[in-house]
């Protein structure tokens, strides 16, 4: 239900035209912003970079709530993207209740989602792409930052083939990768054969000889400017995801190798160097200060959406969000091998006001057609907002943890801190597609194990350090592991081993004892031969059984020290 | 002491003339500091920037972590690197390997793979022909994994 405050916010947004009680949804969004407004851009210079990243195989419009908590540590403390909610609005001068506030923050999310509608959809993105290309036919480069082939029912069923078709049709110029690798060595190679553009990953080596597996750099020419695009895959793929899927490939940040690629590209006459990166924002911010000669880093992985470029020395960092919610446009004036000026716009893909491109809409329909019935099968309804993104438990994860506890008869549930997963509004049906949007991985077995209290603490400390290590090069870019049946206190400012305290079992509130054994259910184990039903089956059973789910905000995780 | 197997110590160095695992079994109680003191004879080793120790920030597999060490040196008969020792400060047996060089090595560079029991600093110390010692450190994290993305 809308609270009175939510209602007022929407009234502020839409009421100027309609007054309170006017129809919301599509109409309100259309009155507020038009496709022309979204595309409005005074062209600058001779090169236009278009960037999309982490769309997680989302072909059709959805809801995606930005985080309310996204803590920065060390030098990143208090800097974008580690600003959320009202502070974010203040920092960037965005009016509460506006389309930008809806797109960029969690503020009044359910109410504004009602007003502005769904975001993303590759047919809408295609319309934006085609419009920019029509105006800038000789200047435009469209780059995909990866996490493109995974995250939906259809991508799982087609093992990434649907996304390859779509990205080919969109006229992608180059990509890099992360979750793509979870299809395994053979399938990745097969799909690379099918893409009509370079797959760039300078930081992947074969484990035997340390030789490059993929091309690192691709060269393009746009209106006489020679452009080098260097691809950087997610450095910790074999750590964060199952190494057994890609046993012969080794990753890593490989900072010296990035520098070598940049120097080599300059030597070959490149006037503009772009790092198409899946490092994560804080890693790229550090890298930008240590590697010289990169003009632009198109960041990815950490799903941050920033309405302005961040400048480190001479390097511009762009953060284009996730799930197809944004398309970035960066115009550059490149002369004598130097960027003389730039103009940037993070375009929110507000699906209700963008006319779908007919060609891509038809393609999406075609790839979804065989699965349509299953995709739309309704399992139940949610009474509350379901979302994942944020450093700690989101309501969607709480639902998954509840499903694990009940369906797998466990005392404690663990659910991975993935940053992908669409949001569902209060009152929305929960379909098979929705559950896959939150769980679709190639290692879905929901395990049931026994763990000691001591080991549980080790797990929490380990994941916390991957998130809150003050040196970004030691961060993996996932959020904190989600927990069910367990409460804890965390101090992100401490060091590994000292961040987690007050672990209690729920609902009884008894302290977790180091020596005691607990039954733990979880999913997304990176260990080979993990056994159990697929996580989406566990969640589907749970929703089917309860019909209407209501998830209260999680108060079991307490954050201190910041 | 567990001997470094051939698989663990594939040496890729150009012109590397000799490589040896530690000749003596280390005692369990020996710490990394003891190893280093034995190597330097108690002399100071400076973090001078002359040694590059290239290791992953986070190990993909703690059982076989790649390492490349190189020392900035002209490698002439007047000025060359004599030995480089690798110490894993958090391993039960901290001594990993000592690489021996001569002017005829051409360059002072070596690569190997090592096992790391847990998150720790790996230390490389080089002995130069003038008797000075230089040092470099790399922090390598060994993690349970999962949850990324």
XYZ file of C-alpha atoms in Angstrom, chain B residues 37 79 97 107:
4
model
C 67.694 -13.359 9.372
C 76.995 -5.427 -10.144
C 62.629 -21.231 -2.405
C 68.488 -11.038 -15.987
